PDB file of C-alpha atoms in Angstrom:
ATOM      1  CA  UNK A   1      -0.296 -53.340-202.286  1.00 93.00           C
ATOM      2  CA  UNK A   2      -2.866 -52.565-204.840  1.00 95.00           C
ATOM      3  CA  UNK A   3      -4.346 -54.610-206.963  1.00 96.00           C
ATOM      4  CA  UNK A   4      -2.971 -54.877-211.162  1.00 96.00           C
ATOM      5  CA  UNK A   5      -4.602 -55.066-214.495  1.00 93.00           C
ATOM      6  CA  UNK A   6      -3.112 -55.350-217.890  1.00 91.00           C
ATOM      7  CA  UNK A   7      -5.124 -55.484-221.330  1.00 84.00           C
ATOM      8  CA  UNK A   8      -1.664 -55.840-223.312  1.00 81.00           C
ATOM      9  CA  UNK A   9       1.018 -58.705-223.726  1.00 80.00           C
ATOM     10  CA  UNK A  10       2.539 -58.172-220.145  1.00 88.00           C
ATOM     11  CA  UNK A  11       2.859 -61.183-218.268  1.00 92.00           C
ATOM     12  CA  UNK A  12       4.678 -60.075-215.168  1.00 96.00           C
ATOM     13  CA  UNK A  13       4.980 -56.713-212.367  1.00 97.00           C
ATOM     14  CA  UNK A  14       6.135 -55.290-210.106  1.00 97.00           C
ATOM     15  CA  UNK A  15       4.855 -56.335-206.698  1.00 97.00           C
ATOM     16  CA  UNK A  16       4.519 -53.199-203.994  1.00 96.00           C
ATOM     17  CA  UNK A  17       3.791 -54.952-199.848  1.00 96.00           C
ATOM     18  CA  UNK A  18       4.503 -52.760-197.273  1.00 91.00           C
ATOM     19  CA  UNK A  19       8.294 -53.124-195.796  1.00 92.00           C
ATOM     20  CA  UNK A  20       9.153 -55.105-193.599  1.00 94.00           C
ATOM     21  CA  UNK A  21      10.276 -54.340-189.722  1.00 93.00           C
ATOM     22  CA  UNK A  22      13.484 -55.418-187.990  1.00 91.00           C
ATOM     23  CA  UNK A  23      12.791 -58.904-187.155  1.00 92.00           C
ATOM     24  CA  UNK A  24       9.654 -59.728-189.310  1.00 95.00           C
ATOM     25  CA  UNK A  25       9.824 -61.963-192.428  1.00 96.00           C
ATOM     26  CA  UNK A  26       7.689 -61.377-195.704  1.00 96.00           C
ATOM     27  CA  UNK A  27       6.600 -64.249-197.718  1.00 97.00           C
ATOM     28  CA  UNK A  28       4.640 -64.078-201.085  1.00 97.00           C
ATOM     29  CA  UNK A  29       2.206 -67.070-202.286  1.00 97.00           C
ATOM     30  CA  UNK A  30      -0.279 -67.899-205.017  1.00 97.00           C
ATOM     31  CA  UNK A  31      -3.480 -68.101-203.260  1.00 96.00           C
ATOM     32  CA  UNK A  32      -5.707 -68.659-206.305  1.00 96.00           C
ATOM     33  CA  UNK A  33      -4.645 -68.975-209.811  1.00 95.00           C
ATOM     34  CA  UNK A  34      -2.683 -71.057-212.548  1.00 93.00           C
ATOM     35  CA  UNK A  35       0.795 -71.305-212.425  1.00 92.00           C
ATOM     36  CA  UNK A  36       3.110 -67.665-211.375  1.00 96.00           C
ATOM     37  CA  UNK A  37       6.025 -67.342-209.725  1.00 97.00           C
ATOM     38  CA  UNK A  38       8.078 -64.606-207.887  1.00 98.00           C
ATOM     39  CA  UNK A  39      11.551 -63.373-208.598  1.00 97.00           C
ATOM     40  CA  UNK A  40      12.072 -63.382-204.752  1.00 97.00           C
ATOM     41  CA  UNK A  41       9.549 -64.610-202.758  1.00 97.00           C
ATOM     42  CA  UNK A  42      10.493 -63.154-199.639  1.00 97.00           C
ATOM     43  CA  UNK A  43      10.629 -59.463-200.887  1.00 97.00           C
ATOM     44  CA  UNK A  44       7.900 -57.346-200.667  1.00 97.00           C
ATOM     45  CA  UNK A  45       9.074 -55.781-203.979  1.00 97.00           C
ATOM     46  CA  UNK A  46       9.148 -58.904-206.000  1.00 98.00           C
ATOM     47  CA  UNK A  47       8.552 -59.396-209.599  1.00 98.00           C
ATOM     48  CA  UNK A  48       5.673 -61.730-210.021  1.00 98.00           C
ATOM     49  CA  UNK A  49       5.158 -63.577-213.683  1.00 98.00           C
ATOM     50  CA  UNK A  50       2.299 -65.278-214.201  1.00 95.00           C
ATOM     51  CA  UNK A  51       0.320 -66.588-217.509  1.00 91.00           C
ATOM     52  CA  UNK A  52      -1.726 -64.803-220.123  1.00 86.00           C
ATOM     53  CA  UNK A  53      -5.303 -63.921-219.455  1.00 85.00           C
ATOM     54  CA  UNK A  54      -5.197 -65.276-216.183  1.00 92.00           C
ATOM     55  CA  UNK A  55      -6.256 -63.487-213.132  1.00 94.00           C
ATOM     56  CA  UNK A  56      -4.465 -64.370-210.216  1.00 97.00           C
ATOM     57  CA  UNK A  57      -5.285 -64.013-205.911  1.00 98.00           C
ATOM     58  CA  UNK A  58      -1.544 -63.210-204.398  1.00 98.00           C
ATOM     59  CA  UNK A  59      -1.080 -63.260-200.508  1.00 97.00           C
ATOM     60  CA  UNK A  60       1.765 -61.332-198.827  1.00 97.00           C
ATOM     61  CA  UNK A  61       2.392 -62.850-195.060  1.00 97.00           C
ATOM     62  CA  UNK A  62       4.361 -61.074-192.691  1.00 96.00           C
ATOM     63  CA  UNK A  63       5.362 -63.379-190.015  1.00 96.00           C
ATOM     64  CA  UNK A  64       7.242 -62.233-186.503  1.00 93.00           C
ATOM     65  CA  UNK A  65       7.169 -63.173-182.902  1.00 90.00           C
ATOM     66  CA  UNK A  66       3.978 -61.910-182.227  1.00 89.00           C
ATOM     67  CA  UNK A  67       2.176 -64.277-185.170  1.00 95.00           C
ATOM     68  CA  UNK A  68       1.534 -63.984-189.044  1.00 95.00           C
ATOM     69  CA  UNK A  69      -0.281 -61.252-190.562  1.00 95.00           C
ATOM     70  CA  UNK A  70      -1.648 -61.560-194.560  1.00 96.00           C
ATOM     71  CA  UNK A  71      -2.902 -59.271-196.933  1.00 96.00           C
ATOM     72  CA  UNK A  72      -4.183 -60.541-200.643  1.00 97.00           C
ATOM     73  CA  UNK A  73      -4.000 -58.501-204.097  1.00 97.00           C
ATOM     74  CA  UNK A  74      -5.147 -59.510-207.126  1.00 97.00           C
ATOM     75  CA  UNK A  75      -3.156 -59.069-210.431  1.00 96.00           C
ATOM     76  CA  UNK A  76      -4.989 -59.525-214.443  1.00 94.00           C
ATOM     77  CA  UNK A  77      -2.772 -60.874-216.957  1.00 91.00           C
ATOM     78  CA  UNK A  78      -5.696 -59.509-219.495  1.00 86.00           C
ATOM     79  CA  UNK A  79      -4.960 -59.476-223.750  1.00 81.00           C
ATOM     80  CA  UNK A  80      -6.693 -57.369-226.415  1.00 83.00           C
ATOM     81  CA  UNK A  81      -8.208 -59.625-229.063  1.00 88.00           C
ATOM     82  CA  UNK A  82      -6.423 -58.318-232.473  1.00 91.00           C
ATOM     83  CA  UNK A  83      -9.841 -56.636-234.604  1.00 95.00           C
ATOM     84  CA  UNK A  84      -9.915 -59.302-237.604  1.00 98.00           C
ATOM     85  CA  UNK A  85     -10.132 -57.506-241.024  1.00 98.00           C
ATOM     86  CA  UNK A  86     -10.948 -60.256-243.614  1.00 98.00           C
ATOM     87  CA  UNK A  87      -9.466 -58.176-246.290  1.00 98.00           C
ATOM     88  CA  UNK A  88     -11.702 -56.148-249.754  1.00 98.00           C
ATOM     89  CA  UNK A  89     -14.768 -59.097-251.560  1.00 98.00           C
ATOM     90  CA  UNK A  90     -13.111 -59.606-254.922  1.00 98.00           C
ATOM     91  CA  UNK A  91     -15.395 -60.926-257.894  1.00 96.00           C
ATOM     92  CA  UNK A  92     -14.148 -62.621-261.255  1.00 95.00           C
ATOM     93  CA  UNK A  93     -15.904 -62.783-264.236  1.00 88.00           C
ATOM     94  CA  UNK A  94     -13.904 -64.915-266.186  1.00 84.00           C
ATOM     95  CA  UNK A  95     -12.646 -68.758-265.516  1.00 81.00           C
ATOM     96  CA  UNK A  96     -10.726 -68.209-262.521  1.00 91.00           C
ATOM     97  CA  UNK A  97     -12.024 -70.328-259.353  1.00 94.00           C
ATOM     98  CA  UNK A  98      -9.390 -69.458-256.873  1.00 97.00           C
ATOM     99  CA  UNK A  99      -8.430 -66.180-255.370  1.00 98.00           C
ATOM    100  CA  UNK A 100      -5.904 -65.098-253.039  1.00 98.00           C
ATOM    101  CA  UNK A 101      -6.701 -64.139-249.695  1.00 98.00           C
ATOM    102  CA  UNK A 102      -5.653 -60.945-247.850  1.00 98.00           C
ATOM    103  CA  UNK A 103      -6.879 -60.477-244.180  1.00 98.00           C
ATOM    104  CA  UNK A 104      -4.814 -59.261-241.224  1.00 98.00           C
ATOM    105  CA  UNK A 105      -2.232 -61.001-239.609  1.00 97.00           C
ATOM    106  CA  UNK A 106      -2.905 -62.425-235.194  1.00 95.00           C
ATOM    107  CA  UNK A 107       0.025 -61.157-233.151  1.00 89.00           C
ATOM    108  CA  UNK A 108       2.408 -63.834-232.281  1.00 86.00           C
ATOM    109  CA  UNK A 109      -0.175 -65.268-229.341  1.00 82.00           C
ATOM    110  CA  UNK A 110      -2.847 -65.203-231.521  1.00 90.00           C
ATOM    111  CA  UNK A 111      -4.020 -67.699-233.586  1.00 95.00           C
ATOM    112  CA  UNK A 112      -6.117 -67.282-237.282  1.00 98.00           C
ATOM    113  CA  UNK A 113      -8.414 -69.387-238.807  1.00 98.00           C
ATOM    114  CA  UNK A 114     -10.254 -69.187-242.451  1.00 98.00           C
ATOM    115  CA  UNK A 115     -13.940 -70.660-242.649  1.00 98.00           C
ATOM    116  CA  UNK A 116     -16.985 -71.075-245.547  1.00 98.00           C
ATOM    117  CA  UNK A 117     -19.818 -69.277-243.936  1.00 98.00           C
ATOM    118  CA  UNK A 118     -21.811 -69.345-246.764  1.00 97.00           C
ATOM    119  CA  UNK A 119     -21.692 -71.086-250.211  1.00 97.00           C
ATOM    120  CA  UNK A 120     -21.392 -74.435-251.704  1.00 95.00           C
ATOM    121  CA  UNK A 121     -18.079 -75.942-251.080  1.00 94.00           C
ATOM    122  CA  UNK A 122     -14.663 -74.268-251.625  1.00 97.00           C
ATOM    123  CA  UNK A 123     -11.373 -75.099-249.747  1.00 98.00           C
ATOM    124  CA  UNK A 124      -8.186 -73.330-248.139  1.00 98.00           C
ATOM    125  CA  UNK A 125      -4.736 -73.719-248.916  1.00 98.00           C
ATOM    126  CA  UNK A 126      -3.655 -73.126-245.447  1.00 98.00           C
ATOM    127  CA  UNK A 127      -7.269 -72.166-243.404  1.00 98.00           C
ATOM    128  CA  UNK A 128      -4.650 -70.371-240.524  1.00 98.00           C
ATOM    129  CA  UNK A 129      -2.645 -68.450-242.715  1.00 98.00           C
ATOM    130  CA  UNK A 130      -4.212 -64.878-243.541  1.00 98.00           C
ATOM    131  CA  UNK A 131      -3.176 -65.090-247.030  1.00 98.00           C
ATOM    132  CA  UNK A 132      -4.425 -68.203-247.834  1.00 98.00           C
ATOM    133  CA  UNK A 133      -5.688 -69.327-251.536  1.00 98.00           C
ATOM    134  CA  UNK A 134      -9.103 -69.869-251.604  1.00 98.00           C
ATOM    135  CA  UNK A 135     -10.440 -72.703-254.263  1.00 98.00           C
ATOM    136  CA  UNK A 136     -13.838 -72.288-254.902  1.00 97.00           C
ATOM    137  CA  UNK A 137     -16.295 -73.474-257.910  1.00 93.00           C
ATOM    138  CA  UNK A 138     -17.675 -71.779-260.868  1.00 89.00           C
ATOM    139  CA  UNK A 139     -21.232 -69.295-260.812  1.00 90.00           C
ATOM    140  CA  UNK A 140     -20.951 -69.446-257.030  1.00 95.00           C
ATOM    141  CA  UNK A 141     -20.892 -66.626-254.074  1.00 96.00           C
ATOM    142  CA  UNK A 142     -19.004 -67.295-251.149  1.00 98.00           C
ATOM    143  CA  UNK A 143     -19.070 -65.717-247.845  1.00 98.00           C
ATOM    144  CA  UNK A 144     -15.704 -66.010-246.075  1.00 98.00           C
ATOM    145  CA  UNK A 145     -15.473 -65.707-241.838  1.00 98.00           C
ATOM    146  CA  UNK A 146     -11.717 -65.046-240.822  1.00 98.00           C
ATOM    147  CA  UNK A 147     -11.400 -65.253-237.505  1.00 98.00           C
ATOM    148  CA  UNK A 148      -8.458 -64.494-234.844  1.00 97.00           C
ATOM    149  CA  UNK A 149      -8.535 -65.682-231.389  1.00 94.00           C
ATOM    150  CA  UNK A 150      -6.065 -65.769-228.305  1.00 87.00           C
ATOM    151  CA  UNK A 151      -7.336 -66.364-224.364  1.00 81.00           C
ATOM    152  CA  UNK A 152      -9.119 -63.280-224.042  1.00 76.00           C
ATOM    153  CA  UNK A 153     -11.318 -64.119-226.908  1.00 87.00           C
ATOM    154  CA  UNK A 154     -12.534 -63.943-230.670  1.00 94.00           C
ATOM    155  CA  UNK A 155     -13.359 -61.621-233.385  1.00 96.00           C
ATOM    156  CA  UNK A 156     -14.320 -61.847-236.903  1.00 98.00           C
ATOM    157  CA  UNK A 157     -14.285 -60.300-239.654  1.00 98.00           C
ATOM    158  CA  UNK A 158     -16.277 -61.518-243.416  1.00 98.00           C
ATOM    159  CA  UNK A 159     -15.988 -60.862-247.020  1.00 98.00           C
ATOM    160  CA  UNK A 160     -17.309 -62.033-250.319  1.00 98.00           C
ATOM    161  CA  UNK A 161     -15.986 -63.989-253.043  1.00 98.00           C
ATOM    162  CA  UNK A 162     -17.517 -64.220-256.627  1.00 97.00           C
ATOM    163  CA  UNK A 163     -16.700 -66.621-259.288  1.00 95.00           C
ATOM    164  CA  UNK A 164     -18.961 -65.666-262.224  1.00 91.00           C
ATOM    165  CA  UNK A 165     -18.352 -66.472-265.602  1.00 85.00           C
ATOM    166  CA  UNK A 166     -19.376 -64.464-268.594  1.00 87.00           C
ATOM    167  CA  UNK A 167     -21.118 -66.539-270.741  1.00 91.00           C
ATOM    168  CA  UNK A 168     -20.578 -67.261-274.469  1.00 93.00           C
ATOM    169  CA  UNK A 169     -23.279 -65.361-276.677  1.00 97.00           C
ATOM    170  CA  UNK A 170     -25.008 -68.190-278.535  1.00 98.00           C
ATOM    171  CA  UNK A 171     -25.246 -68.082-282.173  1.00 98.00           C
ATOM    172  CA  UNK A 172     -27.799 -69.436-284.161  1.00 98.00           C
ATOM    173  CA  UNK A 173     -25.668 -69.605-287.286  1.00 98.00           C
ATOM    174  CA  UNK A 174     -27.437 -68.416-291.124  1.00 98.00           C
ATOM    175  CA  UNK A 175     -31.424 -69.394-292.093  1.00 98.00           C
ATOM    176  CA  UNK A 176     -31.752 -71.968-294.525  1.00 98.00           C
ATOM    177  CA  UNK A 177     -34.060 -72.685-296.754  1.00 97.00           C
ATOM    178  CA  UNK A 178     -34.899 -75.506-299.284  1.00 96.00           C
ATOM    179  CA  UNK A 179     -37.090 -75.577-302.369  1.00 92.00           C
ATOM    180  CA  UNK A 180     -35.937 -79.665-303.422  1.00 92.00           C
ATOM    181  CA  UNK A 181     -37.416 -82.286-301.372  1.00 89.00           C
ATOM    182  CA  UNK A 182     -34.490 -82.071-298.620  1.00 94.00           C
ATOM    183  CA  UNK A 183     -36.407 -82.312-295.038  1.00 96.00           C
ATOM    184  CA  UNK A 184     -32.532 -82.202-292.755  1.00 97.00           C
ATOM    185  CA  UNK A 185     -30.171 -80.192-292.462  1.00 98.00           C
ATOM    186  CA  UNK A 186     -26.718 -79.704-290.934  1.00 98.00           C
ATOM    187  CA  UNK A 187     -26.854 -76.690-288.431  1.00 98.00           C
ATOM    188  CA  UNK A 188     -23.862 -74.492-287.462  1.00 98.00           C
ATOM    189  CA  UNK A 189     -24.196 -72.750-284.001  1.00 98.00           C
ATOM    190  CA  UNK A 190     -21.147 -71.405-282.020  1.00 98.00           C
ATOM    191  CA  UNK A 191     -19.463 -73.816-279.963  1.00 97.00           C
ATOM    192  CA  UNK A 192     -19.800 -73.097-276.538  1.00 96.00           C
ATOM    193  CA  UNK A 193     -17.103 -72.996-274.081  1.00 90.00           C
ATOM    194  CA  UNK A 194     -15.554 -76.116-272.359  1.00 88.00           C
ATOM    195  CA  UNK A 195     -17.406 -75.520-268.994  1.00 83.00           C
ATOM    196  CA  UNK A 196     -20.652 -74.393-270.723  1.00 92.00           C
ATOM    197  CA  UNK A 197     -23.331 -76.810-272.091  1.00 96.00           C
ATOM    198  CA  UNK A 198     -25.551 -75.930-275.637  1.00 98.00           C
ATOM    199  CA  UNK A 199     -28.762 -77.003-276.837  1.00 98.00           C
ATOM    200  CA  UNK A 200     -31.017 -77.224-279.666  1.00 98.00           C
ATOM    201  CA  UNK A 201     -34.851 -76.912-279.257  1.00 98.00           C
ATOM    202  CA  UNK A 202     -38.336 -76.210-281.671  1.00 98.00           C
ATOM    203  CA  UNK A 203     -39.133 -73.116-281.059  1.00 98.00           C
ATOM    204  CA  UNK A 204     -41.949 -72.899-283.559  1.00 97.00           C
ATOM    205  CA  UNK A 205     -43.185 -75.046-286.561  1.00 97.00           C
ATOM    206  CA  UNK A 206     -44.835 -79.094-286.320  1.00 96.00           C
ATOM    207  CA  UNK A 207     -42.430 -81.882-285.194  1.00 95.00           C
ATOM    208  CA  UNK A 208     -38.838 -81.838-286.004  1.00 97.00           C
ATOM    209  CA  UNK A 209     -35.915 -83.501-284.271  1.00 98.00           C
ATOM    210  CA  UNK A 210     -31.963 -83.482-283.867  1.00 98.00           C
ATOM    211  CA  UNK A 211     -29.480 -85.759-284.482  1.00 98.00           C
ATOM    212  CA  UNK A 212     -27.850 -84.091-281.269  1.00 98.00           C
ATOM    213  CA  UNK A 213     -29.206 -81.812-279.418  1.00 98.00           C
ATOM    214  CA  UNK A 214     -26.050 -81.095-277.454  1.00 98.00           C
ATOM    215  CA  UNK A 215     -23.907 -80.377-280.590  1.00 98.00           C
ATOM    216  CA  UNK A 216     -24.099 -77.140-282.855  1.00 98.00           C
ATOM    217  CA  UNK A 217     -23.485 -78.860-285.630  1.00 98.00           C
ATOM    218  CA  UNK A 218     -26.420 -81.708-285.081  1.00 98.00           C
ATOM    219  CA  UNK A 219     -28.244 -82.558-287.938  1.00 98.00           C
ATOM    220  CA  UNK A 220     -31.926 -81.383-288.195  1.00 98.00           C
ATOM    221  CA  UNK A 221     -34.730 -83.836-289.303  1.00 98.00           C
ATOM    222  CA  UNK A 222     -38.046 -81.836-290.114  1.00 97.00           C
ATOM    223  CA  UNK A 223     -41.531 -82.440-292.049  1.00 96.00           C
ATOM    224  CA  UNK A 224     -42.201 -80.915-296.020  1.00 95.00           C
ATOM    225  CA  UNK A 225     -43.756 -77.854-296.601  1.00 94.00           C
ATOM    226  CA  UNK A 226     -42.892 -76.671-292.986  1.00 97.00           C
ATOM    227  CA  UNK A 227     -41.201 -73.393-291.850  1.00 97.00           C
ATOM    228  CA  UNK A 228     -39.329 -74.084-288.050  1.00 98.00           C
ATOM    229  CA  UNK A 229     -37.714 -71.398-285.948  1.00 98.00           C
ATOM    230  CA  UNK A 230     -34.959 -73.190-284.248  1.00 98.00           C
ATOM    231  CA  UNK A 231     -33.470 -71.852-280.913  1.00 98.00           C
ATOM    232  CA  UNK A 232     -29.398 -72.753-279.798  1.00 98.00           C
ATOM    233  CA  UNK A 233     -28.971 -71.957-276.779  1.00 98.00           C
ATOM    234  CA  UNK A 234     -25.613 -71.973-274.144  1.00 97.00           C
ATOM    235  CA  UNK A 235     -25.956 -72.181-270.355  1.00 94.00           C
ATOM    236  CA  UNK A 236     -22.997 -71.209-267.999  1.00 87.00           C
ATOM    237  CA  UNK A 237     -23.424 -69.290-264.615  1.00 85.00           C
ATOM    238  CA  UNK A 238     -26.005 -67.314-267.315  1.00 88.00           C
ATOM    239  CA  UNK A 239     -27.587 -68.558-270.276  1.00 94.00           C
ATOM    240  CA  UNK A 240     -27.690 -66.732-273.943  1.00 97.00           C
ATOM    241  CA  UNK A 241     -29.899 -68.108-276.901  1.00 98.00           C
ATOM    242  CA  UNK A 242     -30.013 -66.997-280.801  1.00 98.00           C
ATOM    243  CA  UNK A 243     -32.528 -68.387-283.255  1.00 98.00           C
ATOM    244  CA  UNK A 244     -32.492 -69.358-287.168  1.00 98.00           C
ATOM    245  CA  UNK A 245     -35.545 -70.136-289.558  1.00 98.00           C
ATOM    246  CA  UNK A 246     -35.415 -73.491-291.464  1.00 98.00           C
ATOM    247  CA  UNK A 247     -37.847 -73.676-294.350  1.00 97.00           C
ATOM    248  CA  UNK A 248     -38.633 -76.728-295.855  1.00 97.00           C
ATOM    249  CA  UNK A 249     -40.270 -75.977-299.597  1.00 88.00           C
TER     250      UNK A 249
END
């Protein structure tokens, strides 16, 4: 019979040998291939099932008085690879570090599997389920692979995950300015947010120090008769910066 080819699910056909004569007996066999069996091996009409992308060799023997005669087919048990869609790139601009995932789901043979293809860290919740939550860490871009695969192959599909942060606007706080013999001062910048970092510096004016140069309230040390500009400045995924005058009379 001719040969068979499936690109779908099918695992099993109909088998088509020629009939058999009075007195001859048929006899189907795997010649080549994993695994199959027949329905009824003797019928020329049998219903052969065999295993997913697997191509299989089949010999039909007719056998009489005269001798054995064979004749081969071959039959593809072929699949189409389900066309991965990773799902939309979603971006966050606020505190969040985890998102929810949304790519397609691998027909019941198929398997799926989640991957960091670019990007420091991050983690999966479940790295074969499609809608996996994806943990991540702040002011970082991540390039995601998800990936479904079954015997006849793999395909992939990517998207791209932002976790920026909007960071606080620094602020100075008032100038001050002193006409006693006072050389320090208690500063009042903004306090920055938990995951964000501030700092103090001399932006213009001779020597000068702080009691902290972490903390918006530090207290500044400076010399007489000396006019600073003072910079606070916060630093998240972005920085921001603000500056005062401090005049020491």
């Amino acid at each position: 019979g001719p040969d068979q080819s499936f690109t779908d699910t099918t695992t099993s056909c109909q088998l088509a040998a020629s009939a058999l004569l009075e007195g001859q007996e048929g006899e189907w066999s795997v010649y080549n291939g994993n695994g199959g069996s027949f329905s009824d091996a003797t019928s020329p009409t049998s219903i052969f099932y065999g295993a997913p992308c697997e191509t299989y060799h089949l010999r039909w023997s007719i056998t009489d008085c005269g001798g054995t005669s064979s004749d081969y087919v071959y039959i593809t048990f072929d699949q189409q690879t389900t066309q991965a869609d990773a799902g939309p790139d979603q971006s966050f601009t606020d505190n969040t570090v985890q998102a929810q995932l949304s790519a397609n789901a691998p027909a019941p043979e198929e398997t799926g599997e989640w991957s960091v293809y670019n990007g420091n860290g991050g983690s999966f919740s479940d790295a074969t389920s499609p809608t996996s939550i994806f943990y991540g860490i702040p002011c970082e871009t991540y390039q995601l692979r998800w990936s479904i695969t079954d015997c006849g192959g793999t395909s992939s599909d990517y998207l791209y995950i932002t976790f920026d942060q909007q960071t606080t606007q620094a602020d100075a706080g008032p100038d001050q300015s002193f006409s006693d013999n006072t050389v320090q001062t208690q500063l009042s910048g903004n306090t920055p947010a938990p995951e964000e970092t501030g700092q103090w510096s001399v932006w213009s004016g001779i020597g000068g120090s702080f009691s902290d140069a972490n903390s918006p309230n530090s207290i500044f040390y400076g010399q007489p008769s000396t006019n600073y500009q003072l910079r606070w400045s916060i630093g998240g995924c972005s920085s921001t910066a603000d500056y005062m005058n401090v005049q020491f009379n």
